[in-house]
Short mmCIF file of C-alpha atoms in Angstrom, two decimals:
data_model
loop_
_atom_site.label_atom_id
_atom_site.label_comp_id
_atom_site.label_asym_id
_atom_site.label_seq_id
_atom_site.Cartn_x
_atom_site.Cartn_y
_atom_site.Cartn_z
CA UNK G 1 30.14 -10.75 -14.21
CA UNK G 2 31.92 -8.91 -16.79
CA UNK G 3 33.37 -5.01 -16.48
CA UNK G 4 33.89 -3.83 -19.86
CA UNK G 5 35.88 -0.33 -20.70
CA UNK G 6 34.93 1.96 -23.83
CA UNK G 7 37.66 4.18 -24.70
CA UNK G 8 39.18 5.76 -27.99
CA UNK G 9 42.27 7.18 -28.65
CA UNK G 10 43.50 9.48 -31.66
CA UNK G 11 44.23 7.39 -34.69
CA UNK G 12 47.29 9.83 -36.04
CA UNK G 13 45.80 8.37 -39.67
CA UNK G 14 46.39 4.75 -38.96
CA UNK G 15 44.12 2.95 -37.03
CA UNK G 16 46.24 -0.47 -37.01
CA UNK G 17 49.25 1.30 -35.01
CA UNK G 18 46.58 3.06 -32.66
CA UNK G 19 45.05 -0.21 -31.95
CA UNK G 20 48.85 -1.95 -31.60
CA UNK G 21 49.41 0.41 -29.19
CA UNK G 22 46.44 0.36 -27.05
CA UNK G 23 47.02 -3.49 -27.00
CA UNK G 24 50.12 -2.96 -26.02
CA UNK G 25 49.64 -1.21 -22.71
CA UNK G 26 46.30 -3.73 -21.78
CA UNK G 27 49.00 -6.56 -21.35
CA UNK G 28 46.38 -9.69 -21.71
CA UNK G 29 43.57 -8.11 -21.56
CA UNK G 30 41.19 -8.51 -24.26
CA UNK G 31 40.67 -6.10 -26.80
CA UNK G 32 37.80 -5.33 -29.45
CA UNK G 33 36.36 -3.46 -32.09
CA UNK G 34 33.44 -1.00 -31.48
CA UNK G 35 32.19 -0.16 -34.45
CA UNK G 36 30.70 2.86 -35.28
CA UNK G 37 28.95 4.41 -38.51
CA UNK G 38 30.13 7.65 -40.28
CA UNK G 39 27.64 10.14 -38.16
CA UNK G 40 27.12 14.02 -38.99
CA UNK G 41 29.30 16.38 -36.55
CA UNK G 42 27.23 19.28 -36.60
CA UNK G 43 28.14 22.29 -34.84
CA UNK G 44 30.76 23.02 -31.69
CA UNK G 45 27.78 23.82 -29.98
CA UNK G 46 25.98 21.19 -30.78
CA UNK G 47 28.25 18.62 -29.61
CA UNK G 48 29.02 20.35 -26.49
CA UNK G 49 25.25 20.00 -25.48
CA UNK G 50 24.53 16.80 -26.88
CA UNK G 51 27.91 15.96 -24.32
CA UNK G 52 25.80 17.05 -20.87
CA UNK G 53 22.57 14.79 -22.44
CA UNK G 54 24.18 12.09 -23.07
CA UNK G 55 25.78 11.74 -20.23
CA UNK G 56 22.45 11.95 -18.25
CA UNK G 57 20.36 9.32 -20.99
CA UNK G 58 23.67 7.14 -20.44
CA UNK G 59 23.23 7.22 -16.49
CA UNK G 60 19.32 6.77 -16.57
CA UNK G 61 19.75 4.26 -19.48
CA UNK G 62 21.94 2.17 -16.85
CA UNK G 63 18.99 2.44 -14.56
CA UNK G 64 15.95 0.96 -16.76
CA UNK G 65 19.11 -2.00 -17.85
CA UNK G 66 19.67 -2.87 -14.29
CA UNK G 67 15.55 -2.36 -13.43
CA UNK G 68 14.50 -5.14 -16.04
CA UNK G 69 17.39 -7.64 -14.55
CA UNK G 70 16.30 -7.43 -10.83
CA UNK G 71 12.29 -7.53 -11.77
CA UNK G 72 13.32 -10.63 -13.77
CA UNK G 73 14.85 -12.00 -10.99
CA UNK G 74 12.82 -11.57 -8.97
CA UNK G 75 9.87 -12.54 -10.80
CA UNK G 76 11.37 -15.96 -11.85
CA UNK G 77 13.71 -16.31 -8.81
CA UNK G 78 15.98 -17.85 -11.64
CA UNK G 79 19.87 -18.34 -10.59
CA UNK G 80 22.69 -16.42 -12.22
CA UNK G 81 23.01 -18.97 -14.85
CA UNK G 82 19.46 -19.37 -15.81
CA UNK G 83 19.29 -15.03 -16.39
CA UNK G 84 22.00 -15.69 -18.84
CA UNK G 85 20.12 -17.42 -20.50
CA UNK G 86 17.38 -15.51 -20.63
CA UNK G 87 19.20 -11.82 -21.26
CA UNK G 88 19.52 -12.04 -24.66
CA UNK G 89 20.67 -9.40 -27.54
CA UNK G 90 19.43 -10.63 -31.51
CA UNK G 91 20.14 -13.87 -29.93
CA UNK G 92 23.34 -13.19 -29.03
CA UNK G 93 24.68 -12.99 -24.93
CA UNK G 94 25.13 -9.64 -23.84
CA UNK G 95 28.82 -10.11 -23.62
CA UNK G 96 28.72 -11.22 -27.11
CA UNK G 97 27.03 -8.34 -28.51
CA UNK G 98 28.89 -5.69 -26.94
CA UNK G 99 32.38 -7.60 -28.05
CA UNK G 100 30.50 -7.51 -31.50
CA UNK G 101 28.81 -4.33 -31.32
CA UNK G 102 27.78 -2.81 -34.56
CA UNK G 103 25.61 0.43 -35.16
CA UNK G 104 21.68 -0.88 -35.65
CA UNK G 105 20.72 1.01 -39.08
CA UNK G 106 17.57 0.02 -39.10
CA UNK G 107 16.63 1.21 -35.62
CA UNK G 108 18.31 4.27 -35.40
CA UNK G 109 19.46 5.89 -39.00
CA UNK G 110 23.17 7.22 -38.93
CA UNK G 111 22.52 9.60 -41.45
CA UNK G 112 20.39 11.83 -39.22
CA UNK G 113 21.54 14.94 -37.15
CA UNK G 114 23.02 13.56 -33.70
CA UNK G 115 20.19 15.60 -31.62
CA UNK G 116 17.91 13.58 -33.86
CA UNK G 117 19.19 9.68 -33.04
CA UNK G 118 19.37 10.68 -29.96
CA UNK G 119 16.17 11.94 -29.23
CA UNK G 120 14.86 8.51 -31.28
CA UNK G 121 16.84 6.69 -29.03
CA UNK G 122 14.80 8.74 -26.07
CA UNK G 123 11.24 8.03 -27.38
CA UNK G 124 12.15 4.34 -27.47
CA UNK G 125 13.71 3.94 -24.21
CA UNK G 126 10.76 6.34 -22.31
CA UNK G 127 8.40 3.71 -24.26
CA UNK G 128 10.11 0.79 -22.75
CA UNK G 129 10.31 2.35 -19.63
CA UNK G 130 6.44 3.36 -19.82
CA UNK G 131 5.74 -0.16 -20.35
CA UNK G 132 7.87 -1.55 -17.90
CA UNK G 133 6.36 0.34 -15.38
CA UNK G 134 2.45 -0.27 -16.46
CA UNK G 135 2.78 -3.95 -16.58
CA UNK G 136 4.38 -4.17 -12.95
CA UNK G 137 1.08 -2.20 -11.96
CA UNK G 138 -0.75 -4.62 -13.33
CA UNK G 139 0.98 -7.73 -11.80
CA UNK G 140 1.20 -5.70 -8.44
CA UNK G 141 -2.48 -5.62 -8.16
CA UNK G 142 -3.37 -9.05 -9.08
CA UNK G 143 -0.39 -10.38 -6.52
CA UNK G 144 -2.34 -8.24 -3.94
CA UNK G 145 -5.30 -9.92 -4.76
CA UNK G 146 -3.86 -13.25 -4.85
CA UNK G 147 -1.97 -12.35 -1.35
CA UNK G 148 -5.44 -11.28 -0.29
CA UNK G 149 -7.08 -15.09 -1.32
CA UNK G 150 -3.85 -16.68 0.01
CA UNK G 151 -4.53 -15.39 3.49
CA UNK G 152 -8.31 -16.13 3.98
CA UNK G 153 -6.91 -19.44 3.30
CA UNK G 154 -4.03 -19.56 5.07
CA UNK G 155 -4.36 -16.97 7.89
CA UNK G 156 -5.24 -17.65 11.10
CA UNK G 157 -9.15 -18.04 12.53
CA UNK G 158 -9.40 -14.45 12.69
CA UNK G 159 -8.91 -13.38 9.25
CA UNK G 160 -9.09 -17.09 6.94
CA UNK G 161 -12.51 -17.78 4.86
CA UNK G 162 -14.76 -20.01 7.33
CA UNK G 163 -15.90 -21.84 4.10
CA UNK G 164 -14.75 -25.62 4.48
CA UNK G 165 -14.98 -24.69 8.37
CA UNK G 166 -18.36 -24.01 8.82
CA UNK G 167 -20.77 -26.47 8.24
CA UNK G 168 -24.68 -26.11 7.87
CA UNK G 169 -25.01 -28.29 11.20
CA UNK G 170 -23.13 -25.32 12.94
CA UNK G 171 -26.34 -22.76 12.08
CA UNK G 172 -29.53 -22.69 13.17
CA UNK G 173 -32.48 -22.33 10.64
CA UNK G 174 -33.27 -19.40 8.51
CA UNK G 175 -35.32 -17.27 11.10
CA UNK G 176 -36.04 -13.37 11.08
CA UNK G 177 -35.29 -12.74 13.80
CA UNK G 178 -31.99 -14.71 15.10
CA UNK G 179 -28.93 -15.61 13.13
CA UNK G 180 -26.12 -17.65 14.32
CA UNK G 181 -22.54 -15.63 14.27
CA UNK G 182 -18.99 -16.82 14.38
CA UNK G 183 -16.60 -15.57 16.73
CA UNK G 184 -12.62 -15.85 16.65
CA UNK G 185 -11.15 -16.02 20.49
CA UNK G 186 -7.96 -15.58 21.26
CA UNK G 187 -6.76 -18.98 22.50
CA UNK G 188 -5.93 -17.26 25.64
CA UNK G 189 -9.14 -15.64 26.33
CA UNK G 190 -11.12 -18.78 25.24
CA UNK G 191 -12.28 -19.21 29.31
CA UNK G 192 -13.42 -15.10 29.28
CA UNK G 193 -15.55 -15.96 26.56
CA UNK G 194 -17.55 -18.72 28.06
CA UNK G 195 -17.66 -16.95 31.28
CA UNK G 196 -18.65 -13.85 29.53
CA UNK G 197 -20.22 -14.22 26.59
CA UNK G 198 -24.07 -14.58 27.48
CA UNK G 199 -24.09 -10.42 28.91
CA UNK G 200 -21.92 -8.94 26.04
CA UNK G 201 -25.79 -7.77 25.96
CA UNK G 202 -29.01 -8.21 25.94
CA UNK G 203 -31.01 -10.96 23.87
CA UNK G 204 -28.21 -13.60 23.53
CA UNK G 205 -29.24 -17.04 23.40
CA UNK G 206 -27.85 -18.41 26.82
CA UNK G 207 -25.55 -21.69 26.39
CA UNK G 208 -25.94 -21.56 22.73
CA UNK G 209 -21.96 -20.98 21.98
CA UNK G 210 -19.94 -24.15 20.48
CA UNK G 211 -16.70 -24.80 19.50
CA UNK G 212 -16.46 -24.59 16.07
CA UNK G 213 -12.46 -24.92 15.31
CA UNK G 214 -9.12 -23.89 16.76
CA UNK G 215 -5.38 -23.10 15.60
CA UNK G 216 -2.02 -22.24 17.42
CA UNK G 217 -3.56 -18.68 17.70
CA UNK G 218 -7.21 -18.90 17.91
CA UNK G 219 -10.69 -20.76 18.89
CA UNK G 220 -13.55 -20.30 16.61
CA UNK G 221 -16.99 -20.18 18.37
CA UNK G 222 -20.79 -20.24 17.85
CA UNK G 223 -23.43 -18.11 19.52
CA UNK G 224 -26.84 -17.51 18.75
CA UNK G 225 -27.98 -13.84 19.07
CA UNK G 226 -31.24 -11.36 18.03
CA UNK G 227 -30.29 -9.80 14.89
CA UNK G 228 -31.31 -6.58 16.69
CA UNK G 229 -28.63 -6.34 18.93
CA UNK G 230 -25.83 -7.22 16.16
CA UNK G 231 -24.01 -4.89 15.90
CA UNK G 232 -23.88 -4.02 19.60
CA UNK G 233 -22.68 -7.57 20.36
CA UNK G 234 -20.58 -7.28 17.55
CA UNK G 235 -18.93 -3.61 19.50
CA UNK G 236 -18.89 -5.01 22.94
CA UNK G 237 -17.27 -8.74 21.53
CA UNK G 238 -14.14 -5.92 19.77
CA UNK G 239 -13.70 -4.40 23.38
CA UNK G 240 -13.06 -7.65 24.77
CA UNK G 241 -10.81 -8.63 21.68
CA UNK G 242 -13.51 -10.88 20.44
CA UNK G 243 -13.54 -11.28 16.40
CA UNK G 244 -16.46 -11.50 15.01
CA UNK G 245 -16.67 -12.92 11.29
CA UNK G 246 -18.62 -11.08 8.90
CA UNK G 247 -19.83 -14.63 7.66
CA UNK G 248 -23.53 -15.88 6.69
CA UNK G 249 -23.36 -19.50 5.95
CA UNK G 250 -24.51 -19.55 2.20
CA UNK G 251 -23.48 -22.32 -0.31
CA UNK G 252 -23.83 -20.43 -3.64
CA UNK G 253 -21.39 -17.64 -2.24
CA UNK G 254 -19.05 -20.07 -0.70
CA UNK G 255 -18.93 -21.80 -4.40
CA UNK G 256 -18.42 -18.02 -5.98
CA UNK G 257 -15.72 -17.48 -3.73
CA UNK G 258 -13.98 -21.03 -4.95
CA UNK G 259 -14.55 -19.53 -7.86
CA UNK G 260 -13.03 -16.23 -7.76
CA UNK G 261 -10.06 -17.67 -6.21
CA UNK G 262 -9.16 -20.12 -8.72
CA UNK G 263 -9.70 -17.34 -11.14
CA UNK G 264 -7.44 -14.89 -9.35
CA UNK G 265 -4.30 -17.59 -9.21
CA UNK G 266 -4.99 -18.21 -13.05
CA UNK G 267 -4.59 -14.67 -13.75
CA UNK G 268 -1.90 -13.86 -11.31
CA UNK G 269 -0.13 -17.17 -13.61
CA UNK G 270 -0.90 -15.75 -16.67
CA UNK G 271 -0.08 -11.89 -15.97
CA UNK G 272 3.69 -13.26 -14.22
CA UNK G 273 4.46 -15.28 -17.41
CA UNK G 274 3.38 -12.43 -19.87
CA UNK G 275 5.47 -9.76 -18.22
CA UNK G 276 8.33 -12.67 -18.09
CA UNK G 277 8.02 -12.91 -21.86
CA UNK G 278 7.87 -9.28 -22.08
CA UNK G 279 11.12 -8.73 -19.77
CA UNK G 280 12.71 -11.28 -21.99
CA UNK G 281 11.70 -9.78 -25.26
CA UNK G 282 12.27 -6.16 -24.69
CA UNK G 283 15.44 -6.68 -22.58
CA UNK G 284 17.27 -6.26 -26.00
CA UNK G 285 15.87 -3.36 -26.88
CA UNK G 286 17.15 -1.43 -23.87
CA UNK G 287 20.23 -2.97 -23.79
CA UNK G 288 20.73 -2.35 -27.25
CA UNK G 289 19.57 1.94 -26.53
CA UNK G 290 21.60 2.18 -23.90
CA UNK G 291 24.79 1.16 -26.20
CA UNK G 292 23.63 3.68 -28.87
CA UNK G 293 23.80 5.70 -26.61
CA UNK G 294 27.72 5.09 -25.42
CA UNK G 295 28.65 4.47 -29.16
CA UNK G 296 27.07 8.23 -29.03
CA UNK G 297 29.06 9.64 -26.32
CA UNK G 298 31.96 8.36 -27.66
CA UNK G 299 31.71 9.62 -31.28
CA UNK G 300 30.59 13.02 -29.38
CA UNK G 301 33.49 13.20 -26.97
CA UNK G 302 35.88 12.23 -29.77
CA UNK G 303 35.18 14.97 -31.96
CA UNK G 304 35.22 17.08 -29.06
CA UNK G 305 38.97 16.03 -27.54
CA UNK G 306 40.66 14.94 -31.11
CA UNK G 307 39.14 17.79 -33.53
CA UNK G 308 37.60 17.18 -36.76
CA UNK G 309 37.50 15.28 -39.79
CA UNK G 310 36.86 12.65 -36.85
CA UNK G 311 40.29 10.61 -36.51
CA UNK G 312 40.25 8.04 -34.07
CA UNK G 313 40.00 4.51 -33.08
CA UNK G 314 37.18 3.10 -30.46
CA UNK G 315 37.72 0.20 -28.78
CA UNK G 316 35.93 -2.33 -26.16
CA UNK G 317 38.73 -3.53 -23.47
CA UNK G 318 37.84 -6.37 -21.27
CA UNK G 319 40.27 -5.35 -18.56
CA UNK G 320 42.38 -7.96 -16.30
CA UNK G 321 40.07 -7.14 -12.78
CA UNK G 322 43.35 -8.07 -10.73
CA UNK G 323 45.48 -5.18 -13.09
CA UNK G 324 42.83 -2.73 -14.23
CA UNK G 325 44.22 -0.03 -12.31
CA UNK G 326 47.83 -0.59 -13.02
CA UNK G 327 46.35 -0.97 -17.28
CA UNK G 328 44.40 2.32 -16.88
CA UNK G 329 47.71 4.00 -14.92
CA UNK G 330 49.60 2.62 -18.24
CA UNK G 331 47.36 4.03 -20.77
CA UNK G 332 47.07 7.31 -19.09
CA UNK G 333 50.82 7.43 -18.85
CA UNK G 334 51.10 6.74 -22.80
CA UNK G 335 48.41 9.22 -23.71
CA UNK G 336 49.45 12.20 -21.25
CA UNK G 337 50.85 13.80 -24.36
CA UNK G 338 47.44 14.89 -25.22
CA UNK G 339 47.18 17.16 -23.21
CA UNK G 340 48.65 20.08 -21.34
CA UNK G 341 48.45 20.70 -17.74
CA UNK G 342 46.18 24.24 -17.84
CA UNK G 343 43.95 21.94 -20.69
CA UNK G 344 44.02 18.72 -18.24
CA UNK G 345 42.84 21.27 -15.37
CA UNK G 346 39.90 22.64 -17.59
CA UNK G 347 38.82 19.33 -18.68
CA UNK G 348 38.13 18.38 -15.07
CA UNK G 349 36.57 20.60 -14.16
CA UNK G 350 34.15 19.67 -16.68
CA UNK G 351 34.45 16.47 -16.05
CA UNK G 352 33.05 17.65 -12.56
CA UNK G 353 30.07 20.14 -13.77
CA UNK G 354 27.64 18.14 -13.14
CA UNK G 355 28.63 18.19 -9.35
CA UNK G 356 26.90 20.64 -6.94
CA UNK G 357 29.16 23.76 -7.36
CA UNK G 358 30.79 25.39 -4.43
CA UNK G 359 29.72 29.25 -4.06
CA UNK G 360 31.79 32.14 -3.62
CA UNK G 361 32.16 31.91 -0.08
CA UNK G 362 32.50 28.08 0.16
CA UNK G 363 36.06 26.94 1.36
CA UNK G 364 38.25 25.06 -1.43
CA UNK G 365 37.60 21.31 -1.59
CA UNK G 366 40.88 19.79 -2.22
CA UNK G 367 39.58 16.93 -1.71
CA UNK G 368 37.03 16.74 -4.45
CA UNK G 369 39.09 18.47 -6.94
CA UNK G 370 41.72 15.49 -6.58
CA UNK G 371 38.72 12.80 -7.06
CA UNK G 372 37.63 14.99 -10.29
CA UNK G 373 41.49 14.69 -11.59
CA UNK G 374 41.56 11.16 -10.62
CA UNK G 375 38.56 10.22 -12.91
CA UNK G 376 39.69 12.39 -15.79
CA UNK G 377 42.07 10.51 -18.27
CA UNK G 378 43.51 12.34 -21.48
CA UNK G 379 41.41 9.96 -23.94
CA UNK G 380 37.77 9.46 -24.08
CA UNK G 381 36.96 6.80 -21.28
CA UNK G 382 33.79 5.40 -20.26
CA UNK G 383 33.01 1.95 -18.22
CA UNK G 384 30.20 -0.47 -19.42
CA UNK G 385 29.52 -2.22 -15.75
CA UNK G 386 28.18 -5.61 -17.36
CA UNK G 387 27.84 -6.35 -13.37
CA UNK G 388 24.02 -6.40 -12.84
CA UNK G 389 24.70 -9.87 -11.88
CA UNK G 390 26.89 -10.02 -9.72
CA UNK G 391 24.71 -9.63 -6.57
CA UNK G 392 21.01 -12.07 -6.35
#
């Protein structure tokens, strides 16, 4: 997939040379507008907060994105192609809209204070995010249920339903005092069990066990036992790793249990292709929060580098992948006139504040102070890593 970069540079009062230049240095990349509304500056301090929240929304914002593309695909095990498809912004493909971004007026005014969009922006992604997580609850309990049906039909002797095994024929009549119980053997241990079976205690019916069924890992037997002694049989049968069934034949419970079953994969259906629909739906609205929230962070850090009244062009580069490092090298080379060495130095470092910081008595980390300068570049810089898809 796609790796898109957001950057603006000062516009010196003419945005068509700013952009001629910045085109210039890409070589043949591809270049776009990113348009953005006239928004209120507020106050120095203002912006310099709204800088640190931003950049956490924009990192956790990145998170939900990427959450709703892997639950999708997992949920419809759908190929790279067939997401495409389905991640759609006002029907446009996600590279589309963010080529053609434009601030959404009617979702998020422009005329309000910054703190304010962006704390609308915040309500509507923790929403999405609330929802997200309440209908994977939902669809993680009726899977378990379903996984639960699925294996009393699928599982081995020890743990499948015996209904559709056992058959009236295999029990003896209704009595009060002697029931007929089902036992899964280990395939292995199927000879212990006849040798053993009639003194796992008292009051079992001798020669009264039958082969009932078998699989690769088990043999399913009859035996005939006092009700009385149930439960010890049922203790002593465990020590000789003997399964017994908890199973009474009984015709209207085998039919409620057909029942429930059929029911359970009809909901476990219908819950996977409403929270499909939903993914699908309400993928647009998080996409389309979390690039409020860049367009944000770049009006922010603008102001912020360039000074006010706000002049300055934002663009969307679609950077050569086998030259973005010599492009970036390039445009940091043509905009290292913006700024001095001791500014550069303090503009790391908070570029780096959100790192753990070093106490007084901690050595000097050259090391990480040259990875803070690397990332830094003298005009407002962020990535949009369009790459969700690149893995399945």
């Amino acid at each position: 997939m796609t790796l898109y970069w957001l950057l603006s540079v000062p516009a010196h009062g003419d945005g068509h040379v700013a952009w001629r230049d910045v085109k210039s240095r890409v070589g043949d990349s591809e270049v776009y507008d990113f348009m953005l509304p006239t928004l209120k500056i507020g106050t120095l301090d203002t912006l310099v907060q709204l800088s640190d929240e931003l950049a956490k929304h924009d990192t956790a914002y990145e998170s939900t994105v990427g959450k709703f593309i892997d639950t999708l695909r997992t949920l419809t095990q759908s190929s790279t192609a067939e997401l495409q498809s389905m991640l759609t912004v006002d029907e446009k493909s996600v590279d589309q809209y963010i080529r053609t971004f434009a601030w959404n007026n009617a979702k998020y005014r422009s005329d309000r204070a910054l703190p304010e969009i962006t704390s609308q922006i915040g309500e509507s992604m923790h929403a999405i995010d609330a929802q997200l997580k309440t209908k994977m609850t939902q669809y993680n309990a009726i899977k378990n249920s379903l996984a639960t049906v699925r294996r009393k039909q699928t599982g081995n002797l020890s743990v499948r339903s015996l209904n559709g095994i056992v058959k009236r024929s295999d029990c003896i009549p209704e009595s009060d005092f002697l029931q007929t119980v089902f036992v899964a053997v280990p395939s292995m241990l199927s000879r212990d069990w006849t040798n053993s079976y009639e003194r796992l205690t008292d009051m079992v019916v001798p020669r009264s066990s039958a082969k009932i069924s078998s699989d690769s890992e088990y043999t399913l037997y009859s035996v005939v036992v006092f009700k009385r002694v149930l439960d010890e049989f049922a203790n002593k049968a465990r020590d000789m790793r003997f399964v017994v069934r908890d199973f009474v034949y009984d015709e209207a419970a085998m039919e409620h249990d057909r029942m429930q079953a059929r029911e359970i994969v009809e909901q476990e259906e219908e819950v996977l292709d409403n929270i499909c629909e939903w993914l699908k739906g309400s993928f647009g609205d998080a996409l389309t929060a979390w690039m409020h929230i860049k367009a944000l962070r770049v009006f922010v850090e603008s102001v912020l580098r360039y000074g006010i009244p706000p002049d300055f062009l934002p663009v969307v580069v679609k950077p050569n992948p086998k030259q973005a490092a010599k492009i970036k090298s390039q445009l940091n080379e043509f905009y290292a006139y913006l700024e001095t060495s001791s500014r550069a130095s303090q503009r790391a470092e908070m570029a780096g504040k959100s790192r753990p910081r070093k106490t007084e008595d901690s050595a000097f980390d050259m090391h990480e102070f040259s990875n803070i300068l690397s990332e830094y570049t003298p005009f407002v810089f962020f990535e949009i890593p369009w790459t969700f898809l690149d893995s399945e």
